[in-house]
């Protein structure tokens, strides 16, 4: 999962808004809250509702090096 910083760095506005809302990796020290991006592309932090049904956007880092 992307962190909040990764989402801001690597995703443009259109990508953030695509589809429904989705979870982010939480970098907060409070284990009782979560971060997510809503369907309008806004990042929410410290969400207390851990029972929401949302999506996951997996991220894969590919290292490109010559064979």
Tab-separated table of N, CA, C and O in Angstrom:
chain	number	residue	atom	x	y	z
A	1	UNK	N	0.841	-1.185	0.000
A	1	UNK	CA	0.000	0.000	0.000
A	1	UNK	C	0.879	1.238	0.000
A	1	UNK	O	1.949	1.238	0.590
A	2	UNK	N	0.388	2.277	-0.616
A	2	UNK	CA	1.121	3.530	-0.622
A	2	UNK	C	0.985	4.241	0.718
A	2	UNK	O	-0.054	4.168	1.369
A	3	UNK	N	2.022	4.957	1.099
A	3	UNK	CA	1.935	5.831	2.265
A	3	UNK	C	1.313	7.151	1.807
A	3	UNK	O	1.133	7.389	0.608
A	4	UNK	N	1.012	8.008	2.740
A	4	UNK	CA	0.485	9.329	2.401
A	4	UNK	C	1.499	10.087	1.544
A	4	UNK	O	1.147	10.669	0.523
A	5	UNK	N	2.765	10.054	1.942
A	5	UNK	CA	3.815	10.750	1.184
A	5	UNK	C	3.962	10.184	-0.225
A	5	UNK	O	4.130	10.926	-1.190
A	6	UNK	N	3.910	8.841	-0.363
A	6	UNK	CA	4.009	8.209	-1.688
A	6	UNK	C	2.851	8.639	-2.587
A	6	UNK	O	3.054	8.939	-3.760
A	7	UNK	N	1.639	8.649	-2.048
A	7	UNK	CA	0.465	9.034	-2.838
A	7	UNK	C	0.608	10.466	-3.352
A	7	UNK	O	0.341	10.752	-4.519
A	8	UNK	N	1.065	11.364	-2.499
A	8	UNK	CA	1.258	12.758	-2.909
A	8	UNK	C	2.364	12.894	-3.947
A	8	UNK	O	2.275	13.709	-4.862
A	9	UNK	N	3.412	12.087	-3.811
A	9	UNK	CA	4.571	12.194	-4.692
A	9	UNK	C	4.334	11.576	-6.068
A	9	UNK	O	4.719	12.151	-7.085
A	10	UNK	N	3.695	10.400	-6.124
A	10	UNK	CA	3.635	9.631	-7.358
A	10	UNK	C	2.309	9.682	-8.114
A	10	UNK	O	2.260	9.287	-9.272
A	11	UNK	N	1.231	10.128	-7.481
A	11	UNK	CA	-0.076	10.098	-8.136
A	11	UNK	C	-0.557	11.502	-8.463
A	11	UNK	O	-0.480	12.398	-7.628
A	12	UNK	N	-1.075	11.677	-9.675
A	12	UNK	CA	-1.636	12.972	-10.040
A	12	UNK	C	-3.088	13.052	-9.565
A	12	UNK	O	-3.659	12.085	-9.061
A	13	UNK	N	-3.711	14.231	-9.744
A	13	UNK	CA	-5.077	14.454	-9.265
A	13	UNK	C	-6.078	13.478	-9.875
A	13	UNK	O	-6.956	12.969	-9.188
A	14	UNK	N	-5.950	13.206	-11.166
A	14	UNK	CA	-6.890	12.303	-11.835
A	14	UNK	C	-6.799	10.890	-11.275
A	14	UNK	O	-7.804	10.223	-11.078
A	15	UNK	N	-5.594	10.425	-11.019
A	15	UNK	CA	-5.403	9.088	-10.468
A	15	UNK	C	-5.963	9.006	-9.051
A	15	UNK	O	-6.576	8.011	-8.673
A	16	UNK	N	-5.781	10.057	-8.273
A	16	UNK	CA	-6.295	10.075	-6.904
A	16	UNK	C	-7.822	10.010	-6.900
A	16	UNK	O	-8.417	9.427	-6.002
A	17	UNK	N	-8.478	10.598	-7.909
A	17	UNK	CA	-9.938	10.657	-7.959
A	17	UNK	C	-10.567	9.431	-8.598
A	17	UNK	O	-11.769	9.231	-8.501
A	18	UNK	N	-9.788	8.609	-9.265
A	18	UNK	CA	-10.326	7.480	-10.030
A	18	UNK	C	-10.987	6.448	-9.125
A	18	UNK	O	-10.375	5.945	-8.193
A	19	UNK	N	-12.241	6.135	-9.407
A	19	UNK	CA	-12.942	5.080	-8.675
A	19	UNK	C	-13.489	5.542	-7.345
A	19	UNK	O	-13.763	6.711	-7.130
A	20	UNK	N	-13.627	4.595	-6.432
A	20	UNK	CA	-14.141	4.902	-5.106
A	20	UNK	C	-12.971	5.166	-4.162
A	20	UNK	O	-11.837	5.286	-4.592
A	21	UNK	N	-13.246	5.230	-2.892
A	21	UNK	CA	-12.171	5.530	-1.945
A	21	UNK	C	-11.295	4.307	-1.714
A	21	UNK	O	-11.701	3.186	-1.966
A	22	UNK	N	-10.070	4.534	-1.200
A	22	UNK	CA	-9.112	3.450	-1.005
A	22	UNK	C	-8.165	3.765	0.147
A	22	UNK	O	-7.904	4.911	0.459
A	23	UNK	N	-7.702	2.691	0.776
A	23	UNK	CA	-6.838	2.796	1.949
A	23	UNK	C	-5.421	3.231	1.588
A	23	UNK	O	-4.932	2.948	0.512
A	24	UNK	N	-4.758	3.864	2.542
A	24	UNK	CA	-3.331	4.170	2.461
A	24	UNK	C	-2.632	3.464	3.615
A	24	UNK	O	-3.252	3.142	4.630
A	25	UNK	N	-1.347	3.245	3.445
A	25	UNK	CA	-0.546	2.698	4.542
A	25	UNK	C	-0.434	3.774	5.605
A	25	UNK	O	-0.132	4.930	5.318
A	26	UNK	N	-0.663	3.421	6.822
A	26	UNK	CA	-0.664	4.396	7.900
A	26	UNK	C	0.743	4.600	8.441
A	26	UNK	O	1.395	3.649	8.850
A	27	UNK	N	1.206	5.840	8.437
A	27	UNK	CA	2.530	6.134	8.980
A	27	UNK	C	2.419	6.812	10.346
A	27	UNK	O	3.400	7.209	10.927
A	28	UNK	N	1.193	6.925	10.840
A	28	UNK	CA	0.942	7.541	12.136
A	28	UNK	C	1.295	6.550	13.246
A	28	UNK	O	1.145	5.352	13.090
A	29	UNK	N	1.724	7.045	14.362
A	29	UNK	CA	2.066	6.167	15.476
A	29	UNK	C	0.828	5.637	16.192
A	29	UNK	O	0.917	4.698	16.970
A	30	UNK	N	-0.342	6.209	15.926
A	30	UNK	CA	-1.578	5.752	16.551
A	30	UNK	C	-2.137	4.575	15.756
A	30	UNK	O	-2.617	4.736	14.645
A	31	UNK	N	-2.093	3.382	16.323
A	31	UNK	CA	-2.536	2.184	15.611
A	31	UNK	C	-4.055	2.072	15.524
A	31	UNK	O	-4.574	1.165	14.882
A	32	UNK	N	-4.775	2.985	16.149
A	32	UNK	CA	-6.234	2.939	16.146
A	32	UNK	C	-6.851	3.828	15.070
A	32	UNK	O	-8.060	3.967	15.004
A	33	UNK	N	-6.033	4.452	14.250
A	33	UNK	CA	-6.533	5.285	13.169
A	33	UNK	C	-5.955	4.807	11.840
A	33	UNK	O	-4.933	4.136	11.803
A	34	UNK	N	-6.623	5.165	10.764
A	34	UNK	CA	-6.160	4.803	9.424
A	34	UNK	C	-6.212	6.027	8.521
A	34	UNK	O	-6.849	7.019	8.834
A	35	UNK	N	-5.537	5.933	7.380
A	35	UNK	CA	-5.563	6.995	6.375
A	35	UNK	C	-6.175	6.433	5.103
A	35	UNK	O	-6.029	5.252	4.802
A	36	UNK	N	-6.873	7.282	4.361
A	36	UNK	CA	-7.472	6.853	3.100
A	36	UNK	C	-7.639	8.040	2.163
A	36	UNK	O	-7.539	9.196	2.570
A	37	UNK	N	-7.867	7.738	0.877
A	37	UNK	CA	-8.165	8.752	-0.134
A	37	UNK	C	-9.630	8.582	-0.494
A	37	UNK	O	-10.067	7.473	-0.832
A	38	UNK	N	-10.416	9.675	-0.409
A	38	UNK	CA	-11.832	9.538	-0.741
A	38	UNK	C	-12.034	9.585	-2.251
A	38	UNK	O	-11.088	9.786	-3.015
A	39	UNK	N	-13.258	9.385	-2.707
A	39	UNK	CA	-13.544	9.299	-4.140
A	39	UNK	C	-13.310	10.611	-4.880
A	39	UNK	O	-13.239	10.625	-6.097
A	40	UNK	N	-13.152	11.707	-4.147
A	40	UNK	CA	-12.852	13.003	-4.761
A	40	UNK	C	-11.356	13.303	-4.762
A	40	UNK	O	-10.929	14.374	-5.182
A	41	UNK	N	-10.547	12.363	-4.274
A	41	UNK	CA	-9.101	12.514	-4.310
A	41	UNK	C	-8.478	13.172	-3.096
A	41	UNK	O	-7.286	13.452	-3.090
A	42	UNK	N	-9.256	13.410	-2.052
A	42	UNK	CA	-8.726	14.047	-0.850
A	42	UNK	C	-8.196	12.997	0.121
A	42	UNK	O	-8.829	11.970	0.345
A	43	UNK	N	-7.039	13.275	0.705
A	43	UNK	CA	-6.435	12.373	1.676
A	43	UNK	C	-6.972	12.708	3.061
A	43	UNK	O	-6.948	13.852	3.496
A	44	UNK	N	-7.464	11.682	3.745
A	44	UNK	CA	-7.957	11.829	5.119
A	44	UNK	C	-7.034	11.038	6.035
A	44	UNK	O	-6.691	9.895	5.742
A	45	UNK	N	-6.658	11.647	7.128
A	45	UNK	CA	-5.798	10.977	8.101
A	45	UNK	C	-6.540	10.853	9.420
A	45	UNK	O	-7.527	11.537	9.664
A	46	UNK	N	-6.091	9.968	10.222
A	46	UNK	CA	-6.650	9.748	11.562
A	46	UNK	C	-8.133	9.385	11.540
A	46	UNK	O	-8.911	9.834	12.366
A	47	UNK	N	-8.527	8.574	10.591
A	47	UNK	CA	-9.892	8.080	10.518
A	47	UNK	C	-10.079	7.012	11.595
A	47	UNK	O	-9.303	6.079	11.688
A	48	UNK	N	-11.128	7.159	12.385
A	48	UNK	CA	-11.377	6.214	13.474
A	48	UNK	C	-12.296	5.066	13.078
A	48	UNK	O	-12.417	4.089	13.799
A	49	UNK	N	-12.979	5.177	11.939
A	49	UNK	CA	-13.939	4.155	11.529
A	49	UNK	C	-13.217	3.039	10.789
A	49	UNK	O	-13.048	3.080	9.584
A	50	UNK	N	-12.815	2.017	11.497
A	50	UNK	CA	-12.049	0.928	10.905
A	50	UNK	C	-12.942	-0.132	10.263
A	50	UNK	O	-12.457	-1.134	9.761
A	51	UNK	N	-14.245	0.076	10.268
A	51	UNK	CA	-15.161	-0.912	9.700
A	51	UNK	C	-15.662	-0.513	8.316
A	51	UNK	O	-16.518	-1.179	7.763
A	52	UNK	N	-15.138	0.564	7.751
A	52	UNK	CA	-15.573	1.012	6.429
A	52	UNK	C	-15.135	-0.006	5.376
A	52	UNK	O	-14.085	-0.628	5.498
A	53	UNK	N	-15.933	-0.171	4.344
A	53	UNK	CA	-15.584	-1.053	3.230
A	53	UNK	C	-15.016	-0.214	2.102
A	53	UNK	O	-15.731	0.583	1.519
A	54	UNK	N	-13.756	-0.396	1.819
A	54	UNK	CA	-13.116	0.383	0.770
A	54	UNK	C	-12.235	-0.484	-0.094
A	54	UNK	O	-12.273	-1.702	-0.012
A	55	UNK	N	-11.463	0.163	-0.914
A	55	UNK	CA	-10.593	-0.554	-1.828
A	55	UNK	C	-9.144	-0.483	-1.411
A	55	UNK	O	-8.764	0.226	-0.498
A	56	UNK	N	-8.346	-1.252	-2.128
A	56	UNK	CA	-6.902	-1.258	-1.926
A	56	UNK	C	-6.265	-1.054	-3.288
A	56	UNK	O	-6.678	-1.672	-4.269
A	57	UNK	N	-5.289	-0.183	-3.372
A	57	UNK	CA	-4.536	0.011	-4.608
A	57	UNK	C	-3.121	-0.479	-4.384
A	57	UNK	O	-2.280	0.227	-3.840
A	58	UNK	N	-2.851	-1.712	-4.783
A	58	UNK	CA	-1.498	-2.242	-4.594
A	58	UNK	C	-0.488	-1.462	-5.429
A	58	UNK	O	-0.813	-0.943	-6.496
A	59	UNK	N	0.704	-1.381	-4.925
A	59	UNK	CA	1.771	-0.678	-5.631
A	59	UNK	C	2.973	-1.608	-5.713
A	59	UNK	O	3.342	-2.245	-4.739
A	60	UNK	N	3.557	-1.700	-6.880
A	60	UNK	CA	4.724	-2.552	-7.081
A	60	UNK	C	5.864	-1.692	-7.615
A	60	UNK	O	5.710	-0.972	-8.595
A	61	UNK	N	6.984	-1.741	-6.947
A	61	UNK	CA	8.162	-1.032	-7.414
A	61	UNK	C	8.988	-2.003	-8.245
A	61	UNK	O	9.369	-3.063	-7.778
A	62	UNK	N	9.265	-1.645	-9.476
A	62	UNK	CA	10.021	-2.505	-10.387
A	62	UNK	C	11.385	-1.868	-10.630
A	62	UNK	O	11.468	-0.721	-11.066
A	63	UNK	N	12.429	-2.619	-10.352
A	63	UNK	CA	13.779	-2.132	-10.593
A	63	UNK	C	14.180	-2.557	-11.993
A	63	UNK	O	14.207	-3.740	-12.310
A	64	UNK	N	14.478	-1.597	-12.818
A	64	UNK	CA	14.821	-1.861	-14.212
A	64	UNK	C	16.345	-1.828	-14.346
A	64	UNK	O	16.972	-0.786	-14.214
A	65	UNK	N	16.919	-2.999	-14.607
A	65	UNK	CA	18.370	-3.043	-14.827
A	65	UNK	C	18.657	-3.981	-15.994
A	65	UNK	O	17.911	-4.930	-16.243
A	66	UNK	N	19.704	-3.732	-16.712
A	66	UNK	CA	20.021	-4.547	-17.874
A	66	UNK	C	20.293	-6.003	-17.496
A	66	UNK	O	20.816	-6.298	-16.433
A	67	UNK	N	19.961	-6.877	-18.406
A	67	UNK	CA	20.185	-8.312	-18.196
A	67	UNK	C	21.600	-8.664	-18.620
A	67	UNK	O	22.134	-8.218	-19.546
